[in-house]
Short mmCIF file of C-alpha atoms in Angstrom, two decimals:
data_model
loop_
_atom_site.label_atom_id
_atom_site.label_comp_id
_atom_site.label_asym_id
_atom_site.label_seq_id
_atom_site.Cartn_x
_atom_site.Cartn_y
_atom_site.Cartn_z
CA GLN A 1188 0.00 0.00 0.00
CA SER A 1189 1.43 3.35 -1.10
CA ALA A 1190 1.87 6.19 1.34
CA LEU A 1191 0.07 8.65 -0.95
CA THR A 1192 -3.34 7.81 -2.45
CA GLN A 1193 -4.10 8.42 -6.10
CA PRO A 1194 -7.05 7.28 -8.23
CA ALA A 1195 -6.11 4.21 -10.26
CA SER A 1196 -7.33 5.75 -13.49
CA VAL A 1197 -8.75 8.89 -15.04
CA SER A 1198 -9.79 9.63 -18.59
CA GLY A 1199 -10.69 12.55 -20.78
CA SER A 1200 -11.22 13.54 -24.38
CA PRO A 1201 -8.78 15.61 -26.42
CA GLY A 1202 -9.04 19.28 -25.54
CA GLN A 1203 -10.64 18.65 -22.17
CA SER A 1204 -9.09 19.19 -18.74
CA ILE A 1205 -8.54 16.52 -16.11
CA THR A 1206 -7.35 16.60 -12.52
CA ILE A 1207 -5.48 13.87 -10.66
CA SER A 1208 -5.58 13.96 -6.87
CA CYS A 1209 -2.90 12.84 -4.46
CA THR A 1210 -4.00 12.45 -0.86
CA GLY A 1211 -1.51 12.19 1.96
CA THR A 1212 -1.50 13.17 5.60
CA SER A 1213 -0.48 16.05 7.83
CA SER A 1214 2.95 14.37 8.06
CA ASP A 1215 3.75 14.64 4.36
CA VAL A 1216 1.65 16.54 1.81
CA GLY A 1217 0.00 18.67 4.46
CA SER A 1218 3.23 19.77 6.11
CA TYR A 1219 5.59 20.48 3.22
CA ASN A 1220 5.33 22.26 -0.11
CA LEU A 1221 7.55 19.58 -1.62
CA VAL A 1222 5.08 17.69 -3.80
CA SER A 1223 6.31 16.69 -7.23
CA TRP A 1224 4.62 14.96 -10.13
CA TYR A 1225 6.13 12.55 -12.66
CA GLN A 1226 4.87 11.37 -16.05
CA GLN A 1227 5.83 7.88 -17.19
CA HIS A 1228 5.17 6.45 -20.62
CA PRO A 1229 5.31 2.64 -21.04
CA GLY A 1230 8.85 1.30 -20.92
CA LYS A 1231 10.31 4.73 -20.18
CA ALA A 1232 11.80 6.43 -17.16
CA PRO A 1233 9.65 8.88 -15.21
CA LYS A 1234 9.84 12.55 -16.22
CA LEU A 1235 9.52 15.44 -13.80
CA MET A 1236 6.46 17.58 -14.64
CA ILE A 1237 5.80 19.63 -11.48
CA TYR A 1238 7.88 20.31 -8.38
CA GLU A 1239 7.32 22.19 -5.12
CA VAL A 1240 3.56 21.83 -5.63
CA SER A 1241 3.15 24.16 -8.59
CA LYS A 1242 6.46 24.91 -10.30
CA ARG A 1243 7.15 23.71 -13.82
CA PRO A 1244 10.64 22.69 -14.97
CA SER A 1245 11.94 24.31 -18.11
CA GLY A 1246 10.51 22.64 -21.17
CA VAL A 1247 7.32 21.33 -19.58
CA SER A 1248 4.14 22.56 -21.23
CA ASN A 1249 2.10 25.17 -19.35
CA ARG A 1250 -0.89 22.88 -19.88
CA PHE A 1251 0.38 21.11 -16.75
CA SER A 1252 -0.29 22.79 -13.41
CA GLY A 1253 -0.20 21.78 -9.78
CA SER A 1254 -1.89 22.87 -6.57
CA LYS A 1255 -2.41 21.80 -2.99
CA SER A 1256 -5.13 22.13 -0.39
CA GLY A 1257 -4.60 20.66 3.05
CA ASN A 1258 -3.41 17.07 2.74
CA THR A 1259 -4.33 16.75 -0.95
CA ALA A 1260 -2.26 17.80 -3.93
CA SER A 1261 -3.59 17.93 -7.47
CA LEU A 1262 -2.22 17.82 -10.98
CA THR A 1263 -4.33 19.43 -13.69
CA ILE A 1264 -3.75 18.88 -17.38
CA SER A 1265 -5.63 21.24 -19.67
CA GLY A 1266 -6.16 20.90 -23.40
CA LEU A 1267 -5.61 17.15 -23.27
CA GLN A 1268 -3.53 15.70 -26.08
CA ALA A 1269 -2.99 12.11 -27.14
CA GLU A 1270 0.65 12.32 -26.02
CA ASP A 1271 -0.48 13.00 -22.44
CA GLU A 1272 -1.68 9.40 -22.15
CA ALA A 1273 0.66 7.93 -19.53
CA ASP A 1274 0.98 7.01 -15.88
CA TYR A 1275 1.34 9.86 -13.40
CA TYR A 1276 2.91 9.62 -9.95
CA CYS A 1277 2.91 12.12 -7.13
CA CYS A 1278 5.74 12.28 -4.62
CA SER A 1279 6.25 14.14 -1.37
CA TYR A 1280 8.79 14.75 1.34
CA ALA A 1281 7.53 13.05 4.48
CA GLY A 1282 9.95 13.97 7.22
CA SER A 1283 13.23 12.60 8.46
CA SER A 1284 12.05 9.06 9.22
CA THR A 1285 10.77 8.34 5.69
CA PRO A 1286 12.05 11.20 3.56
CA VAL A 1287 10.40 10.33 0.25
CA VAL A 1288 7.03 8.74 -0.48
CA PHE A 1289 5.33 8.09 -3.81
CA GLY A 1290 1.70 7.68 -4.73
CA GLY A 1291 0.46 4.47 -6.29
CA GLY A 1292 0.14 6.05 -9.72
CA THR A 1293 -2.75 7.06 -11.97
CA LYS A 1294 -3.24 5.83 -15.51
CA LEU A 1295 -4.48 8.63 -17.76
CA THR A 1296 -6.39 7.54 -20.84
CA VAL A 1297 -7.08 10.04 -23.60
CA LEU A 1298 -10.28 8.86 -25.26
CA GLN B 228 23.27 17.74 -20.24
CA VAL B 229 23.20 15.52 -17.17
CA GLN B 230 22.96 11.82 -17.97
CA LEU B 231 22.71 8.79 -15.70
CA GLN B 232 23.25 5.16 -16.68
CA GLU B 233 22.58 2.13 -14.51
CA SER B 234 24.63 -1.04 -14.85
CA GLY B 235 24.82 -4.39 -13.12
CA PRO B 236 23.67 -8.01 -13.31
CA GLY B 237 20.19 -8.57 -14.68
CA LEU B 238 19.75 -11.80 -12.76
CA VAL B 239 20.42 -12.37 -9.06
CA LYS B 240 19.84 -15.53 -7.05
CA PRO B 241 17.62 -15.50 -3.97
CA SER B 242 19.45 -14.70 -0.70
CA GLU B 243 22.33 -13.08 -2.62
CA THR B 244 23.22 -9.38 -2.87
CA LEU B 245 22.00 -7.16 -5.69
CA SER B 246 24.65 -4.65 -6.79
CA LEU B 247 24.06 -1.79 -9.21
CA THR B 248 26.12 1.21 -10.27
CA CYS B 249 24.95 4.52 -11.69
CA ALA B 250 27.46 6.37 -13.85
CA VAL B 251 26.88 10.12 -14.06
CA SER B 252 28.02 12.32 -16.94
CA GLY B 253 27.58 16.03 -17.54
CA TYR B 254 27.83 16.88 -13.84
CA SER B 255 30.34 16.20 -11.09
CA ILE B 256 28.74 14.34 -8.17
CA SER B 257 31.18 15.99 -5.77
CA SER B 258 29.75 19.40 -6.70
CA GLY B 259 26.39 18.79 -5.05
CA TYR B 260 22.86 17.40 -5.17
CA TYR B 261 21.43 14.18 -3.81
CA TRP B 262 21.70 10.93 -5.79
CA GLY B 263 18.96 8.39 -5.40
CA TRP B 264 17.63 4.95 -6.25
CA ILE B 265 13.98 4.22 -7.04
CA ARG B 266 12.55 0.88 -8.14
CA GLN B 267 9.41 -0.30 -9.92
CA PRO B 268 8.22 -3.93 -9.76
CA PRO B 269 6.73 -5.14 -13.06
CA GLY B 270 3.29 -3.60 -13.54
CA LYS B 271 3.44 -1.70 -10.26
CA GLY B 272 4.25 1.76 -8.95
CA LEU B 273 7.41 3.55 -7.93
CA GLU B 274 9.13 2.80 -4.62
CA TRP B 275 11.81 5.01 -3.15
CA ILE B 276 14.84 3.02 -1.98
CA GLY B 277 17.14 5.73 -0.69
CA SER B 278 19.56 8.49 -1.54
CA ILE B 279 23.01 9.82 -0.78
CA TYR B 280 24.09 13.43 -0.49
CA HIS B 281 27.25 14.40 -2.36
CA SER B 282 29.01 14.66 1.01
CA GLY B 283 28.21 11.02 1.79
CA SER B 284 25.18 11.29 4.10
CA THR B 285 22.68 8.55 3.39
CA TYR B 286 18.90 8.27 3.72
CA TYR B 287 16.99 5.01 3.37
CA ASN B 288 13.43 3.75 3.12
CA PRO B 289 12.74 2.26 6.57
CA SER B 290 11.17 -0.81 4.98
CA LEU B 291 14.47 -1.62 3.24
CA LYS B 292 16.98 0.02 5.56
CA SER B 293 18.32 -3.20 7.09
CA ARG B 294 19.28 -4.51 3.64
CA VAL B 295 20.35 -1.40 1.72
CA THR B 296 23.67 0.37 1.31
CA ILE B 297 24.18 3.34 -1.00
CA SER B 298 27.68 4.66 -1.57
CA VAL B 299 29.39 7.19 -3.81
CA ASP B 300 32.70 7.08 -5.68
CA THR B 301 33.54 10.64 -6.64
CA SER B 302 36.74 9.58 -8.42
CA LYS B 303 34.66 7.62 -10.92
CA ASN B 304 31.69 10.03 -10.75
CA GLN B 305 29.31 7.22 -9.90
CA PHE B 306 27.20 5.94 -7.04
CA SER B 307 26.12 2.44 -6.14
CA LEU B 308 23.33 0.40 -4.60
CA LYS B 309 23.67 -2.85 -2.68
CA LEU B 310 20.58 -4.76 -1.56
CA SER B 311 21.24 -7.89 0.45
CA SER B 312 19.23 -11.06 1.05
CA VAL B 313 17.09 -10.54 -2.03
CA THR B 314 13.87 -12.41 -2.73
CA ALA B 315 11.51 -12.55 -5.69
CA ALA B 316 9.79 -9.46 -4.26
CA ASP B 317 12.90 -7.46 -5.13
CA THR B 318 12.43 -8.13 -8.84
CA ALA B 319 11.99 -4.70 -10.40
CA VAL B 320 13.28 -2.07 -12.76
CA TYR B 321 15.82 -0.06 -10.79
CA TYR B 322 16.28 3.62 -11.61
CA CYS B 323 18.97 6.00 -10.46
CA ALA B 324 18.16 9.70 -10.38
CA ARG B 325 19.46 13.10 -9.30
CA GLY B 326 17.62 14.67 -6.39
CA GLY B 327 17.25 18.36 -5.63
CA TYR B 328 18.36 20.34 -2.60
CA SER B 329 14.95 20.26 -0.93
CA TYR B 330 15.54 17.13 1.17
CA GLY B 331 16.56 15.29 -1.97
CA LEU B 332 13.61 16.39 -4.06
CA PRO B 333 12.65 16.65 -6.82
CA TYR B 334 14.22 13.99 -9.04
CA ASP B 335 15.00 15.94 -12.21
CA TYR B 336 17.27 13.58 -14.14
CA TRP B 337 16.72 9.83 -14.36
CA GLY B 338 18.58 6.89 -15.81
CA GLN B 339 16.80 4.65 -18.32
CA GLY B 340 16.37 1.93 -15.70
CA THR B 341 17.65 -1.62 -15.51
CA LEU B 342 15.57 -4.73 -14.90
CA VAL B 343 16.82 -6.99 -12.15
CA THR B 344 15.21 -10.39 -11.80
CA VAL B 345 15.63 -12.45 -8.66
CA SER B 346 15.44 -16.12 -9.53
CA SER B 347 17.39 -19.32 -9.04
#
C-alpha cells in the first residue's frame, strides 16, 4: 500500500481538462510544499512535470499545473492531447524518518 | 546535459546481494545534489529506496533500511546500490536519479532503468 493515495485511473477527451488527486497526511503533503509529479510512458523512465507543488521545470508545457489544499495535492492537465496518455505519480517529502514517499500512480487515458 | 546510466547483473539468485552502479556524466557528483535509487516492480508503482548526499550522508526507506547500502565514488563520478538477502519481491526495474536540494527532491534527471530479476 502506497503512502500517498491516487485514483487508479482517469480519462478525458482531447481538448478537455482533467485533474489527478494525491492524498496524503499532515505528516507529508499537508506539512511540506515539496510535492512533485512525474509522467511515465510505457517502458520509459519517469519525467519530472511539477515540483514544489506548482512549479514547472523548463521545457514542460504550461498545460500542466499543480496545486495543494490541506493534505491533498492535485495535478491538472488542460487541453488534453494524445501524447499525455501515460501514468502519473505524485511524490512528497515526508519527514526525516521516511524522507520520500510516492503515490500508487494514476493511468491517464485520452479517449 | 546531465545523464545517468545504470549497470549491473540482470539476474540475481535469492538470498544473494544485488549490486548496481549509476554512472553520471555532464555533472560532477562531488559538486552537489542528492543521488537516489527508485525501483518499480513489473506492472506496479514507484518505490523510493534511498539516496546519498554528495558529502556522503545517506537516507533510506525504513522498509528496506536493514538490507540497503548506497555509496558514492567521486573519483569515478558514480554511485552504487547494494541490496542484500534478495527475494523474488525485489524483482523490479531499478532507476537512479538526481535529487534536488529540498531534502533530496525533486528527481529531475533519471537513468533509463535496468531490470533486475531475482530467480534461481
